[in-house]
mmCIF file of C-alpha atoms and ligand atoms in Angstrom:
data_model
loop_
_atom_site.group_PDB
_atom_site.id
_atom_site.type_symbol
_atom_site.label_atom_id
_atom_site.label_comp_id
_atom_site.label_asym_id
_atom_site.label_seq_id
_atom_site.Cartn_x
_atom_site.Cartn_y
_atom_site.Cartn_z
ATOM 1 C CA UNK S 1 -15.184 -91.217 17.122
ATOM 2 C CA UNK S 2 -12.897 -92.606 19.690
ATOM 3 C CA UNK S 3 -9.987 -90.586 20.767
ATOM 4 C CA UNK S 4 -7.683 -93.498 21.133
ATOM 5 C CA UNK S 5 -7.789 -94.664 17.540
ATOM 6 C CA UNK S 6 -6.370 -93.814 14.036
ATOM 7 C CA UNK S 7 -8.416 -93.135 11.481
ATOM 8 C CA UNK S 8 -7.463 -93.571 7.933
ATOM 9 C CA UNK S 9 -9.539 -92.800 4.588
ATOM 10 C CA UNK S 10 -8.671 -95.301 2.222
ATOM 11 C CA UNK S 11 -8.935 -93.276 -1.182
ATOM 12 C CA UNK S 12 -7.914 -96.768 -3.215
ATOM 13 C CA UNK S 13 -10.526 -95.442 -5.627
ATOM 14 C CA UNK S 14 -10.820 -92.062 -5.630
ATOM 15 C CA UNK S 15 -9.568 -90.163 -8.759
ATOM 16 C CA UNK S 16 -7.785 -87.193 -7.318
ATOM 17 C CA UNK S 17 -6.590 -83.865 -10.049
ATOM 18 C CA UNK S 18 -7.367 -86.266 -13.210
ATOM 19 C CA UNK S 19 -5.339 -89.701 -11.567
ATOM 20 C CA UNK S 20 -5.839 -92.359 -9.458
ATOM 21 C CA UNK S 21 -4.082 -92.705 -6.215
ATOM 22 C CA UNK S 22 -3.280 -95.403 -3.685
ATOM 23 C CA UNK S 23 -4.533 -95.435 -0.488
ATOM 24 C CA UNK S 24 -2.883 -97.540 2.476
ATOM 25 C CA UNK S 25 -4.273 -99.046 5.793
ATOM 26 C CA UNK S 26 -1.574 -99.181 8.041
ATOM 27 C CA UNK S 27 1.164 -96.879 7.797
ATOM 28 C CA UNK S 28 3.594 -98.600 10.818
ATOM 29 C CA UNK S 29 6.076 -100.574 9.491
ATOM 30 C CA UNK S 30 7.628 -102.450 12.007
ATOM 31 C CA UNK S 31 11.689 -102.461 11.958
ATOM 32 C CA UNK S 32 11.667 -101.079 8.546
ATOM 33 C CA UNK S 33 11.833 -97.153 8.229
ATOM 34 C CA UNK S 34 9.282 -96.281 5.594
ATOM 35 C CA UNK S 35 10.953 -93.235 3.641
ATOM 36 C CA UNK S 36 10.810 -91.428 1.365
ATOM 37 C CA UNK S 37 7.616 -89.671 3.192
ATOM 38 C CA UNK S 38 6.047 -86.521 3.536
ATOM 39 C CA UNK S 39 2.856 -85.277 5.432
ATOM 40 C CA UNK S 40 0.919 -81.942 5.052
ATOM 41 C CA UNK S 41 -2.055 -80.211 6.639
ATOM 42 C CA UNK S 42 -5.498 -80.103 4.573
ATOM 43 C CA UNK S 43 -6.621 -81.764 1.753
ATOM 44 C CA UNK S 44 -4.500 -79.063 -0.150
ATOM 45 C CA UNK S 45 -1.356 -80.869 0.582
ATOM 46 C CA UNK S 46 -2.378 -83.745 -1.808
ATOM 47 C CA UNK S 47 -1.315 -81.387 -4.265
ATOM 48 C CA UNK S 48 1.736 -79.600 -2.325
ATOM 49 C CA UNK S 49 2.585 -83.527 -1.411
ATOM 50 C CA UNK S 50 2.584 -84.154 -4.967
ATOM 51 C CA UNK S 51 5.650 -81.120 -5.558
ATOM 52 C CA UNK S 52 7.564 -82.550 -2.437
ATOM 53 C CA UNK S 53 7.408 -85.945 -3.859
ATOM 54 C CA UNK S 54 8.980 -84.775 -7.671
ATOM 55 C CA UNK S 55 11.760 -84.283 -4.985
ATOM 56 C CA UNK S 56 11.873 -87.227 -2.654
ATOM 57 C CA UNK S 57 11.237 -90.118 -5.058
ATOM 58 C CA UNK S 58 14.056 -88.802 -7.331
ATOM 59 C CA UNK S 59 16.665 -89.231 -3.763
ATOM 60 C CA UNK S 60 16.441 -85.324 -3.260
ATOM 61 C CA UNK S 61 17.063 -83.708 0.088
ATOM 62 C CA UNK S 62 13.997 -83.288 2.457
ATOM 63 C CA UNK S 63 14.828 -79.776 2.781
ATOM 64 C CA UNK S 64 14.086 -79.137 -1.010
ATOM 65 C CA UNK S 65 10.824 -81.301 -0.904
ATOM 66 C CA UNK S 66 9.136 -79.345 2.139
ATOM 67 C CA UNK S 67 10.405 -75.857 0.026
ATOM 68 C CA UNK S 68 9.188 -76.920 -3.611
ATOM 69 C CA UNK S 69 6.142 -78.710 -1.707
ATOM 70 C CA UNK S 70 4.470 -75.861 -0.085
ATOM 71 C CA UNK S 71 5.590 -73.226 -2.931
ATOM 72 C CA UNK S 72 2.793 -75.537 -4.929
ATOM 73 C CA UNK S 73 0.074 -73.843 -2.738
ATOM 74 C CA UNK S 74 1.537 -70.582 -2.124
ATOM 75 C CA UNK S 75 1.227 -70.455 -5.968
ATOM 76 C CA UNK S 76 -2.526 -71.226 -6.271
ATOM 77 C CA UNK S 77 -4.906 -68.837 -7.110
ATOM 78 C CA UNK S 78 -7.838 -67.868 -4.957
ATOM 79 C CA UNK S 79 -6.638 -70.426 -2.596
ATOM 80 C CA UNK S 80 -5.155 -71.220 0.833
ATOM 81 C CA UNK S 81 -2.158 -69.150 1.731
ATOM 82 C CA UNK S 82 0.265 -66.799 0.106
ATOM 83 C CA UNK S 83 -0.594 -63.633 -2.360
ATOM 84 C CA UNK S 84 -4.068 -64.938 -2.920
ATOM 85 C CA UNK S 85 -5.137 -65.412 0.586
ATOM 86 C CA UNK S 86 -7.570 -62.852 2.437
ATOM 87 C CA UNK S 87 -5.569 -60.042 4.207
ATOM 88 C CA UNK S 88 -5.734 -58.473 7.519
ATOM 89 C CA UNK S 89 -8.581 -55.919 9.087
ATOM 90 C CA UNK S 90 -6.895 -53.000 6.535
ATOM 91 C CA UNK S 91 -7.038 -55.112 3.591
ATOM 92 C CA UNK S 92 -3.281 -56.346 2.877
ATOM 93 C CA UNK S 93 -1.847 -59.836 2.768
ATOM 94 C CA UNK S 94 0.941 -59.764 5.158
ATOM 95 C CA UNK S 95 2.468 -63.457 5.038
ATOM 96 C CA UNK S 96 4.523 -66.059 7.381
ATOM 97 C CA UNK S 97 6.441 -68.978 6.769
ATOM 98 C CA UNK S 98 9.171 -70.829 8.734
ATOM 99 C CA UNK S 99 11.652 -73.756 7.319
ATOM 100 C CA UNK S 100 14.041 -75.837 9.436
ATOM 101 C CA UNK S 101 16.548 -78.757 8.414
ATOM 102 C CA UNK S 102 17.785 -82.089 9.870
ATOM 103 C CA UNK S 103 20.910 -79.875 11.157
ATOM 104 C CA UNK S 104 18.791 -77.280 13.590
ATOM 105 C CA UNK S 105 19.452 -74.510 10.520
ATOM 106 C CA UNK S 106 16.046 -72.845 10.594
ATOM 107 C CA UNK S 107 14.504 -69.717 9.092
ATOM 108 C CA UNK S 108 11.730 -67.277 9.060
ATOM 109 C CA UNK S 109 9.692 -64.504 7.661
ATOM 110 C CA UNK S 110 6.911 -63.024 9.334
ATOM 111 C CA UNK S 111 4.502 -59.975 8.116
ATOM 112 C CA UNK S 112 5.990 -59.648 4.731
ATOM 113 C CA UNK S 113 4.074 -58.146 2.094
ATOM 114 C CA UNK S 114 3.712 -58.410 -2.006
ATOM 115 C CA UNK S 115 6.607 -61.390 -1.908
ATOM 116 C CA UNK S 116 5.155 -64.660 -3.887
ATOM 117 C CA UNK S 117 7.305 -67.540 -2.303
ATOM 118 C CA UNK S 118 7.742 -66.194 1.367
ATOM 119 C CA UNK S 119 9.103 -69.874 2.059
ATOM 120 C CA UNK S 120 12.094 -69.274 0.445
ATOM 121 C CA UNK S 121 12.701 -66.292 1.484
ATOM 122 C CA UNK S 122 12.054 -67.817 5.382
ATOM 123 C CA UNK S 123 15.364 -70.618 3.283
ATOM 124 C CA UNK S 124 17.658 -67.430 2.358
ATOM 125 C CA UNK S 125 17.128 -65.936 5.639
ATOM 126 C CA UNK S 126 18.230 -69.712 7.244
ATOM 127 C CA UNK S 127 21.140 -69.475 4.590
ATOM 128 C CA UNK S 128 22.823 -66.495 3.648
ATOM 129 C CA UNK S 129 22.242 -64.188 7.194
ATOM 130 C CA UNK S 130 23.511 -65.021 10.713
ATOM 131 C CA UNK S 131 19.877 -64.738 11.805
ATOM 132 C CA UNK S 132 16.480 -66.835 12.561
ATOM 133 C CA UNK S 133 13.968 -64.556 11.885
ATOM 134 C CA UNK S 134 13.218 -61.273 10.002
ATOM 135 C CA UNK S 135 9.623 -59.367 9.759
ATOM 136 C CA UNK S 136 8.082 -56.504 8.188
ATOM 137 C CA UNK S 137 9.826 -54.255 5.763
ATOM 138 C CA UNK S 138 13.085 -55.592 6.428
ATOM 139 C CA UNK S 139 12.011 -58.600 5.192
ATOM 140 C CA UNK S 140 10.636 -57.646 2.262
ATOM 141 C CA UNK S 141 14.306 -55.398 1.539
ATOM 142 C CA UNK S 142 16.050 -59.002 2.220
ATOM 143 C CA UNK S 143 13.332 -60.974 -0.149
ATOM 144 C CA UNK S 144 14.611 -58.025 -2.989
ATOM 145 C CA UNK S 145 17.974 -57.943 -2.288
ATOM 146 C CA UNK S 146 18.221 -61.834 -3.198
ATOM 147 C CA UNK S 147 16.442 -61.549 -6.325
ATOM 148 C CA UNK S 148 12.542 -61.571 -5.495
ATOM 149 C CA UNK S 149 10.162 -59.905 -7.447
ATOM 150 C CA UNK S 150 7.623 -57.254 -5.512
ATOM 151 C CA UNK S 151 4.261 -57.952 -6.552
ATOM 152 C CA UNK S 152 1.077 -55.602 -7.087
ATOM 153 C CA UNK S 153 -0.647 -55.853 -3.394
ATOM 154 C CA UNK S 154 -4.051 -56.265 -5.430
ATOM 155 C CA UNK S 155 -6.036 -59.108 -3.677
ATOM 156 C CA UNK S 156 -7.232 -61.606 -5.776
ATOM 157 C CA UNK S 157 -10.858 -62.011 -6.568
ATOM 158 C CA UNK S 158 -12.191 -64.112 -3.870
ATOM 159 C CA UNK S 159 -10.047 -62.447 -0.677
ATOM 160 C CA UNK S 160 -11.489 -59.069 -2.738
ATOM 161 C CA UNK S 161 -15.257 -60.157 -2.446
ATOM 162 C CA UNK S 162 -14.470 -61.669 1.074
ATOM 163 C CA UNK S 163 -12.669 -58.741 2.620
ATOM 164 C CA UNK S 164 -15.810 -56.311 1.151
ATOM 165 C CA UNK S 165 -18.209 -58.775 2.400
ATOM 166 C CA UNK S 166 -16.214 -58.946 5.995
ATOM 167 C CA UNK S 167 -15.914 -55.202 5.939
ATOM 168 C CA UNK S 168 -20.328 -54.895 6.574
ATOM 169 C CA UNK S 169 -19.664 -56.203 9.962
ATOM 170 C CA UNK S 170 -16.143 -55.818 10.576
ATOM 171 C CA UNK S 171 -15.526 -58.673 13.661
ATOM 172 C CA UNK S 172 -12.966 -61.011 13.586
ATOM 173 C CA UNK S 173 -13.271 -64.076 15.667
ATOM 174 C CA UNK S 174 -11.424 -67.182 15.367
ATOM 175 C CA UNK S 175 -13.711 -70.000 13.927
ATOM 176 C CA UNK S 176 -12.334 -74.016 13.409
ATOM 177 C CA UNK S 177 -11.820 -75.982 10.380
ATOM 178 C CA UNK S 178 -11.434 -72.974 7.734
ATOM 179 C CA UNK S 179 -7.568 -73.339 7.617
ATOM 180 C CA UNK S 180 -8.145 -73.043 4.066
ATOM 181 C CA UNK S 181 -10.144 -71.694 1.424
ATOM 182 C CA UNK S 182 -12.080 -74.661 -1.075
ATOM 183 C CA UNK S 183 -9.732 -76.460 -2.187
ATOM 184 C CA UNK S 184 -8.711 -77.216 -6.138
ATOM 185 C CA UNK S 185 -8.749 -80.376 -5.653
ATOM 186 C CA UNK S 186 -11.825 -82.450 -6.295
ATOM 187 C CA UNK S 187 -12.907 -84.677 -3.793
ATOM 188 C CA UNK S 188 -15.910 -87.106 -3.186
ATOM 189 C CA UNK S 189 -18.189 -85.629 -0.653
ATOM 190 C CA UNK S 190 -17.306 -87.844 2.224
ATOM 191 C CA UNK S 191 -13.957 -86.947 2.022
ATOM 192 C CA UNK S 192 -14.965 -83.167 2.328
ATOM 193 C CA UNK S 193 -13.836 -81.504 5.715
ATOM 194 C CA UNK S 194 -15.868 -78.398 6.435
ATOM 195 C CA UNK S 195 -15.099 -76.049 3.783
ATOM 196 C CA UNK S 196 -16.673 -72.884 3.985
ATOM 197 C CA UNK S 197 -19.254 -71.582 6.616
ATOM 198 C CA UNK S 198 -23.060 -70.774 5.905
ATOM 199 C CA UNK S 199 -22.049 -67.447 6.534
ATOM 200 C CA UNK S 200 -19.364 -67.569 3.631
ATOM 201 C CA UNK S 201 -16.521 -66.253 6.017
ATOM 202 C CA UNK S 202 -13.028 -68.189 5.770
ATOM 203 C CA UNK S 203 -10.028 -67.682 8.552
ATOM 204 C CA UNK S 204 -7.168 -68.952 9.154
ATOM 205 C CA UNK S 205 -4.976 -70.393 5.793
ATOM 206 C CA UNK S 206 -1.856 -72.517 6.400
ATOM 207 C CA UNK S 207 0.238 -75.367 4.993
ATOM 208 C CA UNK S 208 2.521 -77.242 7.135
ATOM 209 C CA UNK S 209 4.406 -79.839 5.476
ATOM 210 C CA UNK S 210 7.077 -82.177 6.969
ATOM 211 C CA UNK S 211 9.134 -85.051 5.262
ATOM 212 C CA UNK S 212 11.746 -87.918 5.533
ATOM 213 C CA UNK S 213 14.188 -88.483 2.658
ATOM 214 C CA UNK S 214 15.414 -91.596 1.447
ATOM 215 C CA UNK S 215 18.782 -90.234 3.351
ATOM 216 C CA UNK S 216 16.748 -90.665 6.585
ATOM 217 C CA UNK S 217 16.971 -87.088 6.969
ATOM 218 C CA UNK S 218 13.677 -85.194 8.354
ATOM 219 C CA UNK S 219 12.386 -81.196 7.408
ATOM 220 C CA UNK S 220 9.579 -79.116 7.539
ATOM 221 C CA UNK S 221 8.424 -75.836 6.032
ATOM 222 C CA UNK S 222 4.998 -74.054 7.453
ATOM 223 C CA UNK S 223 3.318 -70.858 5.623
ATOM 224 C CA UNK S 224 0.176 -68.542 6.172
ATOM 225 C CA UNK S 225 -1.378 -65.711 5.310
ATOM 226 C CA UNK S 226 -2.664 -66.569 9.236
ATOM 227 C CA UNK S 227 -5.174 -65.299 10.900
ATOM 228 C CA UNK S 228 -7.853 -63.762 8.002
ATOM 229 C CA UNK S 229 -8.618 -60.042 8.744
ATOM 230 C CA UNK S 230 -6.251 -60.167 11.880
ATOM 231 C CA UNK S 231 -4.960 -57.208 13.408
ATOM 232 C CA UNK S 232 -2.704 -55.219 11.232
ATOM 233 C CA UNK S 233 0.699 -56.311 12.794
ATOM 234 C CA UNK S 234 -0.240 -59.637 14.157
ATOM 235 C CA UNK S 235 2.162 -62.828 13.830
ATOM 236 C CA UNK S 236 0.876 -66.468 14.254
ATOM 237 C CA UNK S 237 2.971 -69.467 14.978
ATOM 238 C CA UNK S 238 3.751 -70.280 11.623
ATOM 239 C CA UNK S 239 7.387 -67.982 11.558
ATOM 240 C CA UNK S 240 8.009 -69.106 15.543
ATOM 241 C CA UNK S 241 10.846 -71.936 15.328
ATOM 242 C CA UNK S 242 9.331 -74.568 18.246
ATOM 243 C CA UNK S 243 5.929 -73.286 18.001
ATOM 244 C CA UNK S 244 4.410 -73.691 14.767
ATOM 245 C CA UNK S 245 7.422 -75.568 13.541
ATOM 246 C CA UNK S 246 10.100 -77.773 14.955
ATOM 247 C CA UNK S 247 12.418 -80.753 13.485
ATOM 248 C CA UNK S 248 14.724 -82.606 15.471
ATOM 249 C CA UNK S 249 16.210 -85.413 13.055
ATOM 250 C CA UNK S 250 16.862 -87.986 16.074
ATOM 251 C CA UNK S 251 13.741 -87.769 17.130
ATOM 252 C CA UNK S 252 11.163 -86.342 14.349
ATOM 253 C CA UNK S 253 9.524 -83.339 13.203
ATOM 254 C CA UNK S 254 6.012 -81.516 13.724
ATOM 255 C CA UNK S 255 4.037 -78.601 12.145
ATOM 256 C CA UNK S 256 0.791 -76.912 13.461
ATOM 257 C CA UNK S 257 -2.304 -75.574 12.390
ATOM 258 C CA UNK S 258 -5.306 -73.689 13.724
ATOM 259 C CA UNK S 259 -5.056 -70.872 16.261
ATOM 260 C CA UNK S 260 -1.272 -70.125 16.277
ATOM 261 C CA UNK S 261 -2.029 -68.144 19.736
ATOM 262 C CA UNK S 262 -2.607 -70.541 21.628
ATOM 263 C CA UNK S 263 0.071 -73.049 19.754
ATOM 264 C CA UNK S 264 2.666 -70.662 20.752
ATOM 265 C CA UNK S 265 1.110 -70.522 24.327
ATOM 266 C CA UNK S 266 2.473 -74.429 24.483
ATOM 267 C CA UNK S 267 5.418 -73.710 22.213
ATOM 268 C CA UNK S 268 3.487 -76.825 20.417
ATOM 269 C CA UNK S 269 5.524 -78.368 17.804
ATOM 270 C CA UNK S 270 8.652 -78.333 19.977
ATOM 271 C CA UNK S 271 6.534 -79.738 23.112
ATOM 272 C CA UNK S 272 5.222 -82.377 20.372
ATOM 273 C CA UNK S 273 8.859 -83.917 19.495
ATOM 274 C CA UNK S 274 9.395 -83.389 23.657
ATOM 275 C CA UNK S 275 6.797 -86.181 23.738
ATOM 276 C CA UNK S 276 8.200 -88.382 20.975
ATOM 277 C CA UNK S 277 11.749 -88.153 22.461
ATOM 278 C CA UNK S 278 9.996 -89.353 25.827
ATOM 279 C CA UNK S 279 8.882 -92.463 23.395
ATOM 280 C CA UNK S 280 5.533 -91.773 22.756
ATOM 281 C CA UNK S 281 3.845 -92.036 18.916
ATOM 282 C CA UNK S 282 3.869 -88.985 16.588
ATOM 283 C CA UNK S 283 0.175 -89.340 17.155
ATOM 284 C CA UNK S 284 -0.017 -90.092 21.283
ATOM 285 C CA UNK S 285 2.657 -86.682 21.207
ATOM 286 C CA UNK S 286 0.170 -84.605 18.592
ATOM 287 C CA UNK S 287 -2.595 -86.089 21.525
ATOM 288 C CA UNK S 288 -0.526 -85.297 24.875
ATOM 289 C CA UNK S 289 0.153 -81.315 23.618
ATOM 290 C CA UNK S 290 -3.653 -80.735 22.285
ATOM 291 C CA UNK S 291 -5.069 -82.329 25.483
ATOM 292 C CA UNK S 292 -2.681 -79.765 27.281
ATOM 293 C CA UNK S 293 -4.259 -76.576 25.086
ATOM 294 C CA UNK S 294 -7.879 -78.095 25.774
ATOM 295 C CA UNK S 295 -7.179 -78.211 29.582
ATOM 296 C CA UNK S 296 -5.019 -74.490 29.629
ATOM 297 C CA UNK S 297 -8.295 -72.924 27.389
ATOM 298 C CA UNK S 298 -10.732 -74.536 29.216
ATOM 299 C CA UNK S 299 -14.475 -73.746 28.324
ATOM 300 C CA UNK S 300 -12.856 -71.301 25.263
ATOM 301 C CA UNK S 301 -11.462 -74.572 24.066
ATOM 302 C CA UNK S 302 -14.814 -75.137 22.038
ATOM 303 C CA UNK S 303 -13.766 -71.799 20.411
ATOM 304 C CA UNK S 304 -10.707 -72.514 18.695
ATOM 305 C CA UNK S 305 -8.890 -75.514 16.335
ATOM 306 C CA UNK S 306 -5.427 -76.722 17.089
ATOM 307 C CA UNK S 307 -4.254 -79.299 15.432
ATOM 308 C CA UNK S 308 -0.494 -81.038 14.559
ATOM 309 C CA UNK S 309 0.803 -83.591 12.215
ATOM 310 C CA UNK S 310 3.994 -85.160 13.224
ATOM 311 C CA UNK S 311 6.523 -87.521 11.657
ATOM 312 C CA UNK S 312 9.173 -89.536 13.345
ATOM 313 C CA UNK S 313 12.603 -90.257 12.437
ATOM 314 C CA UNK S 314 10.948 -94.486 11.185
ATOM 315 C CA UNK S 315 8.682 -92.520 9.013
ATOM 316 C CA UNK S 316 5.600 -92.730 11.280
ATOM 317 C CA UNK S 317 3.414 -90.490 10.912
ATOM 318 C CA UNK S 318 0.354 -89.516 14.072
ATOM 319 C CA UNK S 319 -1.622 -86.403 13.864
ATOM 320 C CA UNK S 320 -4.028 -84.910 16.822
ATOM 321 C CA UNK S 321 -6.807 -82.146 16.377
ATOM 322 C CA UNK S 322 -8.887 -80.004 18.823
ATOM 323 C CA UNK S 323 -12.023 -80.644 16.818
ATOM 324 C CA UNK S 324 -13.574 -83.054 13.968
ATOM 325 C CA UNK S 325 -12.717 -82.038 10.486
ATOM 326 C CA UNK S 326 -9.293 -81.905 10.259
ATOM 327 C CA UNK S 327 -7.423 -84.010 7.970
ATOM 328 C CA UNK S 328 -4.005 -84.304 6.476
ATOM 329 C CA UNK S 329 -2.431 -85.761 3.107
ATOM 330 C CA UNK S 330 0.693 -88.425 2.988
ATOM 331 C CA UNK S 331 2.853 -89.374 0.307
ATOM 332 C CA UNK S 332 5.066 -92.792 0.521
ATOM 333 C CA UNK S 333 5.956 -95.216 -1.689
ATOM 334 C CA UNK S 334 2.645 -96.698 -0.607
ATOM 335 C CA UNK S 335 0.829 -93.757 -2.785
ATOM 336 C CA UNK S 336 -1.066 -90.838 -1.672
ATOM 337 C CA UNK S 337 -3.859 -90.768 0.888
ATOM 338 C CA UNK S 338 -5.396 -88.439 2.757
ATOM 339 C CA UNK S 339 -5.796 -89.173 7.056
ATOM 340 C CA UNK S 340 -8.718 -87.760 8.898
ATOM 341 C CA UNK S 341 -7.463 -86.883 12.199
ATOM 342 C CA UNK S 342 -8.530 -88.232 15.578
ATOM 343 C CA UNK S 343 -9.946 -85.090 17.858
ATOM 344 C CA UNK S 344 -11.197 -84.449 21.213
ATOM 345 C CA UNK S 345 -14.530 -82.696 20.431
HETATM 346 N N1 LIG P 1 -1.611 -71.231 12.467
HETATM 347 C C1 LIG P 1 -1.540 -70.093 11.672
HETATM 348 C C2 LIG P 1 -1.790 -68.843 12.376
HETATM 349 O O1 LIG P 1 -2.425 -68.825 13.425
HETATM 350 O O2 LIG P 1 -1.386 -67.821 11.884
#
């Protein structure tokens, strides 16, 4: 595939959760701003997209669409990120998330445990505390003190088999395109990225989701159980404000997934809108910051997946992965589609 092109899947036909959607060839519209929009990472965001749109198509606030957008996947079973996800090397979920506004308010959780919606928790911590960030324990005081439940800790059944199944060898080493377990969503074949490897192990889980409202206001929201049987401890980029997440409204907004270490190496999402500012396409920026990673990782580069979505502040949207097999959902008044991304390897 060339590098230089855009590559849409036009799903004009394909029945997606029980209804037809639209698909869309071009999505530039020249000197018209095409909002309401939202983008998110995987195939599972055709179904967050779907909760962010409830939102945006109604003339709600982008803020609330990226919030009640990625809550629908941290509430699936089995599936990509939150409670369900697999857990680190000693067995427990331990969950990230980050949100940020049109106004630079941003906030984030990182390593919190047995909390169901840790994206708004990352939203109380932007709104009711002077701070950015909080991790750990204290987070998961702050998530209680506002009102959220603690949950059991008990895996669900897949992370269960695939954390006893892990356990017989015990190595963890990053592997592309498993961002997220199968997803619920049916789709034909050919729309399929990789989904799970011969060797049944998954890795990293994330959602990234960023929109435009009909205000012309941009946000984003990002959340992971990261890294699959990481090191007890670890954080990804998901939680970093500029790395895994970033929204500047006169410029645009980006959100990462794939090997958060070596997004936060670039500070990517931030170094992404760096490149739109400069005036270069949500997808030429998503291009400029991988090619960067590729040439920083050299040879490991064939040992990792980065990838970004970004959307600018006209409601064009550009995306830009490491390798083949990433792809990303959009929801406009055009419908909802699903983008394969253009990739270097
Ligand atoms: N990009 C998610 C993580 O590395 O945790």
């Amino acid at each position: 595939m060339g590098i230089n092109r855009r590559h849409f899947i036009n799903l004009t036909s394909l029945s997606v959760a029980g209804f037809s959607i639209k698909g869309f060839a071009n999505n530039a519209k020249p000197n018209k701003t095409n909002k309401p929009i939202v983008i998110s990472t995987w195939d599972a965001g055709l179904n967050a997209n779907k909760g962010a749109w409830a939102v945006l198509s109604t003339g709600g606030a982008a803020l609330d669409a990226v919030e009640k957008g990625v809550m629908v996947t941290e509430d699936e079973k089995n599936c990509c990120v939150g409670l369900g996800a697999n857990p680190d090397r000693d067995g427990f979920v331990t969950l990230d998330a980050s949100i940020m506004d049109h106004e630079f308010n941003c906030g984030s959780v990182g390593f919190l445990e047995r909390i169901k919606h840790p994206i708004s928790v990352a939203r109380k911590v932007m709104e009711k505390t002077p701070h950015v960030m909080l991790v750990g324990e204290g987070a998961q005081q702050f998530a209680l003190s506002q009102g959220f439940t603690l949950e059991s800790g008990e895996l669900s059944d897949d992370a269960k088999k695939e954390y006893l199944n892990w356990l017989k060898k015990s190595t963890y080493k990053p592997i592309i395109n498993i961002e997220r377990k199968q997803s619920t969503t049916q789709l034909d074949a050919k729309f399929q990225a990789p989904t799970k490897l011969s060797n049944g192990e998954w890795n990293h889980d994330t959602i990234g989701m960023v929109a435009l409202d009909a205000h012309g206001n941009l946000s984003g929201s990002c959340t992971t159980s990261g890294a699959g049987f990481k090191l007890r401890g670890r954080l990804g980029d998901s939680p970093i404000i500029g790395a895994g997440l970033y929204v500047d409204n006169e410029v645009g907004a980006v959100v990462a997934t794939g090997q958060g270490e070596d997004v936060i190496r670039v500070a990517g999402a931030s170094a992404v809108v760096e490149q739109m500012r400069q005036g270069k396409s949500p997808q030429e920026a998503c291009k400029f910051v991988v090619e960067r990673i590729r040439r920083i990782k050299k040879e490991k580069a064939n040992d990792i997946q980065v990838c970004f979505i970004a959307l600018n502040k006209n409601g064009e949207h550009g995306s830009y992965a490491l390798h083949k097999g990433f792809n990303y959902a959009v929801h406009s008044n055009d419908g909802a589609s699903l983008v394969e991304a253009p990739f270097i390897y």
